[in-house]
Amino acid sequence: MSDAYILGIESSCDETGAAVVRSGEQMVSNVVFSQIATHQPYGGVVPELASREHLRAIVPVVRKALADAGQTYQSIDAIAVTQGPGLAGALLVGISYAKALAFALDKPLIAVNHLEGHIHAVLLEERQKGNHEVAFPVLALVVSGGHTHLYLAEEKGEGWSYQNIGHTRDDAAGEAFDKVAKLLALGYPGGPVVDRLSAHGDPTAVKFPPSQLKHRDRKDRGKPEDDRPRFDFSYSGIKTAVLRYVETHNMQPGIEARKKALSEITKPSWQDYLAHCDKATLDLVASFQRTMVEDLVAKTLAATREYEVATLFVTGGVAANNELRQRFERDAAMEGLPVFFPSRPLSTDNAAMIAAAAYPKFLAQEFAPADFSAEAGLALSAR
Ligand code: KG4
Ligand code: ZN
């Protein structure tokens, strides 16, 4: 089979992405237009603004992805687009545009699950480095602003199959980073700033109680019983614990002062935030991050032992976190378990991962029906 050039389009949240990937193994172009500046004043993604920004960005972003790749609308072999999960209005922009392109150009259209995309970001980069051998079973931790999910992934014939063995019961890990940052007036999105500031605080200064999951998830009832345990997460408790700590340690005046000082700086850098943080704030931030990292690593590695996996993938926006990477690398190495992360640009949302995940579907001629639409709560499951 000759090379296939797939144009990927991603618009599930607050990044408009387009990319061209050759045969699932070579990223030829990757363009991401971030809407952070639009949402920053609100401390989180405003869904309607996200849809409008996607509409504004999508045509130039796709044009640039094709130009960077030396491709044209006519020369690509297929168009892949994120179907879900994500914000419905945001997804619809990418899907409508991809459908129109596929129709006008008479090219196949492939619908991709965003979470499958995050998993394929790892595979794409490994193949690009020449590593075509991944030992199975693979466990993938997808940890982002919207998800904290564990999937057993396996290659079945030309396609991939996924089994969910754990998910967050409430907030996603990235959401906890963002909410804690918002509470402490550390900007949006919070993860990257918390990551940088944590290196300047004492991670053992504040003790947070471990997250507790006493009951089986209601959403999992009624499903056939698997006698193997699940590995669920919960991060709303730690967010509340940070809030309580702020209240009991009278940190609100310092937060207000930081908010005011930072509002006078256009596009504050993490050094600006650092300059406006006292020791108590840095210790709190570092302790929060340490607790999050330890919980993610401990549960994921427990799952790798229970399911006897051969390879671990850690992907999604939070996989960009320095301490998380170091911990996974150190602890997985102690168990002789190979662990792979995407590079930082491919950890957060992008369209190269969508084009890469589409390639096995392209080979299997698994094309989207003409009436397919956005699915905000799309699950990733077995084939
Ligand atoms: O994968 P992504 O771009 O979008 C979703 O699918 O959600 O992930 C964005 C999330 C945000 O919550 C952001 O704060 C978090 O990833 N994030 C980080 C870091 N970089 C991004 N969290 C912790 N440390 C980081 N370095
Ligand atoms: Zn994502």
Coordinates of C-alpha atoms and ligand atoms in Angstrom, one line a residue:
M1 CA 0.0 0.0 0.0
S2 CA 1.4 3.4 -0.9
D3 CA 1.6 6.2 1.6
A4 CA -1.6 7.8 2.8
Y5 CA -1.7 11.4 3.8
I6 CA -4.5 12.1 6.3
L7 CA -5.7 15.6 7.2
G8 CA -6.7 15.7 10.9
I9 CA -9.1 18.3 12.4
E10 CA -9.5 18.8 16.1
S11 CA -12.0 21.2 17.8
S12 CA -13.2 19.4 20.9
C13 CA -12.3 22.1 23.5
D14 CA -10.2 25.3 23.3
E15 CA -7.6 24.5 20.7
T16 CA -8.3 24.6 17.0
G17 CA -6.0 22.0 15.4
A18 CA -5.2 20.8 11.9
A19 CA -2.4 18.4 10.9
V20 CA -1.2 16.2 8.1
V21 CA 0.2 12.7 9.1
R22 CA 1.6 10.2 6.7
S23 CA 0.5 6.6 7.1
G24 CA 0.0 7.0 10.9
E25 CA 3.8 7.3 11.5
Q26 CA 5.1 10.7 10.2
M27 CA 3.8 14.0 11.4
V28 CA 4.2 16.2 8.3
S29 CA 2.6 19.3 9.8
N30 CA 0.8 20.2 13.0
V31 CA -0.9 23.6 13.5
V32 CA -2.6 24.5 16.8
F33 CA -4.4 27.7 17.4
S34 CA -4.9 28.1 21.2
Q35 CA -7.8 30.1 22.5
I36 CA -6.3 30.6 25.9
A37 CA -6.3 34.4 25.6
T38 CA -10.0 34.3 25.0
H39 CA -10.9 32.2 28.0
Q40 CA -8.3 33.5 30.4
P41 CA -10.4 36.4 31.8
Y42 CA -13.1 33.9 32.8
G43 CA -10.7 31.4 34.4
G44 CA -12.1 28.5 32.3
V45 CA -13.4 27.6 28.9
V46 CA -16.6 29.4 28.0
P47 CA -18.3 27.0 25.5
E48 CA -20.0 29.5 23.3
L49 CA -16.9 31.6 22.9
A50 CA -15.0 28.4 22.1
S51 CA -17.4 27.6 19.2
R52 CA -17.1 31.1 17.8
E53 CA -13.3 31.0 18.0
H54 CA -13.2 27.6 16.3
L55 CA -15.3 29.1 13.5
R56 CA -13.0 32.0 13.1
A57 CA -9.8 29.9 13.1
I58 CA -10.7 26.7 11.3
V59 CA -10.2 27.8 7.7
P60 CA -6.7 29.5 8.2
V61 CA -5.6 26.7 10.5
V62 CA -6.4 24.0 7.9
R63 CA -4.9 26.0 5.1
K64 CA -1.6 26.4 7.1
A65 CA -1.5 22.7 8.0
L66 CA -1.8 21.8 4.3
A67 CA 0.8 24.4 3.2
D68 CA 3.3 23.4 5.9
A69 CA 2.9 19.8 4.7
G70 CA 3.4 20.7 1.0
Q71 CA -0.1 19.3 0.4
T72 CA -3.2 20.6 -1.2
Y73 CA -6.9 19.9 -0.6
Q74 CA -6.8 17.6 -3.7
S75 CA -3.6 15.7 -2.8
I76 CA -4.7 14.4 0.7
D77 CA -6.2 10.9 0.8
A78 CA -8.7 11.3 3.7
I79 CA -10.0 13.7 6.3
A80 CA -10.3 12.8 9.9
V81 CA -12.2 14.7 12.6
T82 CA -12.8 14.5 16.3
Q83 CA -16.3 13.2 17.0
G84 CA -16.2 13.5 20.8
P85 CA -16.0 13.6 23.7
G86 CA -15.9 17.3 24.1
L87 CA -18.0 20.5 24.0
A88 CA -20.9 19.8 21.6
G89 CA -20.8 23.2 20.0
A90 CA -17.1 23.2 19.6
L91 CA -17.1 19.7 18.0
L92 CA -19.8 20.7 15.6
V93 CA -17.6 23.4 14.0
G94 CA -14.8 20.9 13.2
I95 CA -17.3 18.2 12.1
S96 CA -19.3 20.5 9.8
Y97 CA -16.2 21.8 8.2
A98 CA -14.7 18.3 7.7
K99 CA -18.0 17.1 6.3
A100 CA -18.1 19.9 3.8
L101 CA -14.5 19.3 2.8
A102 CA -15.0 15.6 2.4
F103 CA -18.2 16.2 0.3
A104 CA -16.7 18.9 -1.9
L105 CA -13.5 17.0 -2.5
D106 CA -15.1 13.5 -2.7
K107 CA -12.6 12.2 0.0
P108 CA -13.3 9.6 2.7
L109 CA -14.2 11.0 6.1
I110 CA -13.1 9.3 9.3
A111 CA -14.6 10.0 12.8
V112 CA -12.1 9.7 15.7
N113 CA -12.6 9.5 19.4
H114 CA -10.5 12.3 21.1
L115 CA -9.3 9.9 23.8
E116 CA -8.2 7.4 21.1
G117 CA -6.3 10.3 19.6
H118 CA -4.4 11.0 22.9
I119 CA -3.3 7.3 22.9
H120 CA -2.2 7.5 19.3
A121 CA -0.1 10.6 20.0
V122 CA 2.3 8.2 21.8
L123 CA 2.2 5.6 19.0
L124 CA 2.8 8.2 16.3
E125 CA 5.9 9.6 18.0
E126 CA 7.3 6.2 18.8
R127 CA 6.9 5.1 15.1
Q128 CA 8.4 8.4 14.1
K129 CA 11.5 7.5 16.2
G130 CA 11.6 4.1 14.5
N131 CA 10.1 2.1 17.4
H132 CA 7.5 -0.1 15.7
E133 CA 7.5 -2.7 18.5
V134 CA 5.2 -2.1 21.4
A135 CA 4.8 -4.9 23.9
F136 CA 1.2 -5.8 24.7
P137 CA -0.9 -5.5 26.8
V138 CA -0.6 -1.7 26.9
L139 CA -2.2 0.3 29.7
A140 CA -2.9 4.0 28.8
L141 CA -3.5 6.6 31.4
V142 CA -5.3 9.5 29.6
V143 CA -5.0 12.4 32.0
S144 CA -6.3 15.8 30.8
G145 CA -8.6 18.7 31.6
G146 CA -11.6 16.5 30.9
H147 CA -10.5 13.0 31.6
T148 CA -8.6 10.8 34.0
H149 CA -9.1 7.4 32.4
L150 CA -7.3 4.1 32.3
Y151 CA -7.6 1.9 29.2
L152 CA -6.2 -1.5 28.3
A153 CA -5.4 -1.1 24.6
E154 CA -4.7 -3.8 22.1
E155 CA -4.3 -4.0 18.4
K156 CA -6.9 -6.3 16.8
G157 CA -6.3 -7.0 13.2
E158 CA -6.2 -3.6 11.5
G159 CA -7.9 -1.8 14.3
W160 CA -7.6 -1.1 18.0
S161 CA -9.7 -2.2 20.9
Y162 CA -10.0 -0.5 24.3
Q163 CA -11.2 -1.6 27.7
N164 CA -11.8 1.0 30.4
I165 CA -10.6 -0.2 33.8
G166 CA -10.8 3.1 35.7
H167 CA -11.9 6.7 35.5
T168 CA -12.5 9.7 37.7
R169 CA -15.7 9.7 39.7
D170 CA -15.8 13.5 39.8
D171 CA -13.2 16.1 38.6
A172 CA -10.5 15.2 36.1
A173 CA -6.9 15.7 37.3
G174 CA -6.3 18.7 34.9
E175 CA -9.6 20.2 36.2
A176 CA -8.2 20.0 39.7
F177 CA -5.0 21.8 38.6
D178 CA -7.1 24.4 36.9
K179 CA -9.6 24.9 39.8
V180 CA -6.8 25.1 42.4
A181 CA -4.9 27.6 40.2
K182 CA -8.1 29.7 39.8
L183 CA -8.7 29.7 43.6
L184 CA -5.1 30.9 44.2
A185 CA -5.3 33.5 41.3
L186 CA -2.6 31.7 39.3
G187 CA -4.2 32.1 35.9
Y188 CA -5.7 29.8 33.3
P189 CA -5.0 27.0 32.5
G190 CA -3.5 26.3 35.8
G191 CA -1.5 23.1 35.1
P192 CA 1.6 24.7 33.5
V193 CA 2.0 27.4 36.2
V194 CA 1.4 25.0 39.1
D195 CA 4.0 22.7 37.5
R196 CA 6.6 25.5 37.4
L197 CA 5.8 27.0 40.8
S198 CA 5.9 23.6 42.5
A199 CA 9.6 23.4 42.1
H200 CA 9.9 26.5 44.4
G201 CA 7.9 25.1 47.3
D202 CA 8.1 22.4 49.9
P203 CA 6.0 19.5 48.7
T204 CA 5.8 17.9 52.1
A205 CA 4.6 21.1 53.9
V206 CA 0.8 20.4 53.7
K207 CA -0.6 17.0 54.2
F208 CA -3.8 16.2 52.3
P209 CA -5.9 13.2 53.1
P210 CA -5.8 10.4 50.5
S211 CA -8.8 10.3 48.2
Q212 CA -11.4 7.7 49.3
L213 CA -13.6 5.6 47.1
K214 CA -15.7 3.4 49.2
H215 CA -18.5 2.4 46.8
R216 CA -18.7 1.0 43.3
D217 CA -19.5 3.7 40.8
R218 CA -23.2 4.0 40.0
K219 CA -22.4 4.3 36.3
D220 CA -20.7 0.9 36.4
R221 CA -23.7 -0.9 37.9
G222 CA -25.6 -3.1 35.6
K223 CA -22.5 -3.8 33.5
P224 CA -21.4 -7.4 33.5
E225 CA -19.2 -8.1 36.6
D226 CA -15.6 -8.3 35.9
D227 CA -14.0 -9.9 38.9
R228 CA -10.9 -7.9 38.5
P229 CA -10.8 -4.6 40.4
R230 CA -11.3 -1.2 38.9
F231 CA -8.9 1.7 39.5
D232 CA -11.0 4.8 39.9
F233 CA -9.8 8.3 40.8
S234 CA -11.4 11.2 42.7
Y235 CA -10.1 14.8 42.8
S236 CA -12.9 17.0 44.0
G237 CA -11.9 16.3 47.7
I238 CA -8.4 17.7 47.3
K239 CA -9.8 20.9 45.6
T240 CA -12.1 21.4 48.7
A241 CA -9.2 20.7 51.0
V242 CA -7.1 23.4 49.3
L243 CA -10.1 25.8 49.7
R244 CA -10.4 25.0 53.4
Y245 CA -6.6 25.4 53.9
V246 CA -6.8 28.9 52.3
E247 CA -9.7 29.9 54.6
T248 CA -8.1 28.5 57.8
H249 CA -4.7 30.0 57.0
N250 CA -6.1 33.4 56.1
M251 CA -4.6 33.4 52.6
Q252 CA -7.4 35.3 50.9
P253 CA -5.9 38.9 51.3
G254 CA -2.7 37.6 49.6
I255 CA -4.8 36.0 46.8
E256 CA -6.6 39.3 46.2
A257 CA -3.4 41.2 46.1
R258 CA -1.9 38.8 43.6
K259 CA -5.1 39.0 41.4
K260 CA -4.8 42.8 41.3
A261 CA -1.1 42.8 40.6
L262 CA -1.3 40.2 37.8
S263 CA -4.3 42.0 36.2
E264 CA -1.9 44.8 35.4
I265 CA 0.4 42.5 33.4
T266 CA -0.6 41.5 29.9
K267 CA 0.1 37.8 29.4
P268 CA 1.8 37.1 32.7
S269 CA 4.6 34.5 32.6
W270 CA 5.1 31.9 35.3
Q271 CA 8.0 34.1 36.7
D272 CA 5.4 36.9 37.2
Y273 CA 3.3 34.5 39.2
L274 CA 6.4 33.4 41.2
A275 CA 7.3 37.0 42.0
H276 CA 3.8 37.4 43.6
C277 CA 3.7 34.2 45.6
D278 CA 4.8 34.0 49.3
K279 CA 6.3 30.8 50.8
A280 CA 3.0 29.6 52.2
T281 CA 1.4 29.7 48.7
L282 CA 4.4 28.0 47.0
D283 CA 4.3 25.2 49.7
L284 CA 0.6 24.8 49.2
V285 CA 1.0 24.5 45.4
A286 CA 3.9 22.1 45.7
S287 CA 2.0 19.9 48.2
F288 CA -1.1 19.9 46.1
Q289 CA 0.9 18.7 43.0
R290 CA 2.8 16.1 45.0
T291 CA -0.5 14.6 46.3
M292 CA -1.9 14.6 42.8
V293 CA 1.2 13.0 41.3
E294 CA 1.5 10.3 44.0
D295 CA -2.2 9.3 43.6
L296 CA -2.0 9.1 39.8
V297 CA 1.2 7.1 39.8
A298 CA 0.2 4.8 42.7
K299 CA -3.2 3.9 41.2
T300 CA -1.8 3.5 37.6
L301 CA 1.0 1.3 38.7
A302 CA -1.3 -0.8 40.9
A303 CA -3.4 -1.3 37.7
T304 CA -0.4 -2.3 35.6
R305 CA 0.4 -5.0 38.2
E306 CA -3.2 -6.3 38.5
Y307 CA -3.6 -6.5 34.7
E308 CA 0.0 -7.7 34.1
V309 CA 0.6 -5.1 31.4
A310 CA 3.9 -5.0 29.4
T311 CA 3.9 -1.3 28.4
L312 CA 2.5 1.9 30.0
F313 CA 1.4 5.1 28.1
V314 CA 0.8 8.3 29.9
T315 CA -0.9 10.9 27.7
G316 CA -3.2 14.0 27.7
G317 CA -2.4 17.6 28.9
V318 CA -1.4 16.6 32.4
A319 CA 1.2 14.2 31.0
A320 CA 3.2 17.4 30.3
N321 CA 3.7 17.8 34.0
N322 CA 7.4 17.5 35.0
E323 CA 7.0 15.9 38.4
L324 CA 4.5 13.4 37.0
R325 CA 6.9 12.3 34.2
Q326 CA 9.8 12.0 36.6
R327 CA 7.8 9.9 39.1
F328 CA 6.4 7.6 36.4
E329 CA 9.8 7.2 34.9
R330 CA 11.4 6.4 38.3
D331 CA 8.7 4.1 39.7
A332 CA 8.0 2.3 36.4
A333 CA 11.8 1.7 35.9
M334 CA 11.9 0.1 39.4
E335 CA 9.3 -2.4 38.2
G336 CA 11.0 -2.9 34.8
L337 CA 8.0 -1.5 33.0
P338 CA 8.6 0.6 29.9
V339 CA 6.7 3.9 30.0
F340 CA 6.1 6.2 27.1
F341 CA 4.9 9.9 27.0
P342 CA 4.2 12.1 24.0
S343 CA 6.4 15.1 23.6
R344 CA 4.9 18.2 25.3
P345 CA 3.4 19.6 22.1
L346 CA 1.6 16.3 21.5
S347 CA 0.5 15.9 25.1
T348 CA -2.0 18.7 24.9
D349 CA -4.8 18.8 22.3
N350 CA -3.7 18.7 18.7
A351 CA -4.9 17.3 15.4
A352 CA -1.8 15.1 14.6
M353 CA -3.1 12.6 17.1
I354 CA -6.5 12.6 15.4
A355 CA -4.9 12.0 11.9
A356 CA -2.7 9.2 13.4
A357 CA -5.6 7.4 15.1
A358 CA -7.5 7.6 11.8
Y359 CA -4.9 5.6 9.9
P360 CA -6.0 2.1 11.0
K361 CA -9.6 3.1 10.2
F362 CA -8.5 4.3 6.8
L363 CA -6.9 0.9 6.1
A364 CA -10.0 -0.9 7.3
Q365 CA -12.2 1.5 5.3
E366 CA -14.1 2.4 8.4
F367 CA -15.6 5.7 7.2
A368 CA -18.1 7.9 8.9
P369 CA -21.7 7.7 7.6
A370 CA -23.1 10.8 6.1
D371 CA -25.4 11.4 9.1
F372 CA -22.7 11.2 11.8
S373 CA -22.7 14.0 14.3
A374 CA -20.9 15.3 17.5
E375 CA -21.1 13.2 20.6
A376 CA -20.2 15.2 23.7
G377 CA -20.1 12.1 25.9
L378 CA -18.6 9.6 23.4
A379 CA -17.1 6.6 25.1
L380 CA -14.0 4.7 24.0
S381 CA -14.8 1.0 24.0
A382 CA -14.1 -2.4 22.6
R383 CA -14.7 -3.0 18.9
Ligands
KG4_1 O1 -5.4 17.4 26.7 P1 -5.7 18.8 27.0 O2 -5.0 19.8 26.2 O3 -7.2 19.1 26.8 C1 -8.2 18.2 27.3 O4 -8.5 17.2 26.5 O5 -8.7 18.4 28.4 O6 -5.4 19.1 28.5 C2 -5.5 20.3 29.1 C3 -5.3 20.2 30.6 C4 -5.5 21.4 31.4 O7 -6.3 21.1 32.6 C5 -4.1 21.9 31.8 O8 -4.1 22.6 33.1 C6 -3.4 20.6 32.0 O9 -3.9 19.8 30.9 N1 -2.0 20.8 31.8 C7 -1.1 20.5 32.9 C8 0.2 20.8 32.4 N2 0.1 21.3 31.1 C9 -1.3 21.2 30.8 N3 -1.3 20.0 34.1 C10 -0.2 19.8 34.9 N4 1.0 20.2 34.5 C11 1.3 20.6 33.3 N5 2.5 20.9 32.9
ZN2 ZN -7.5 16.3 25.2

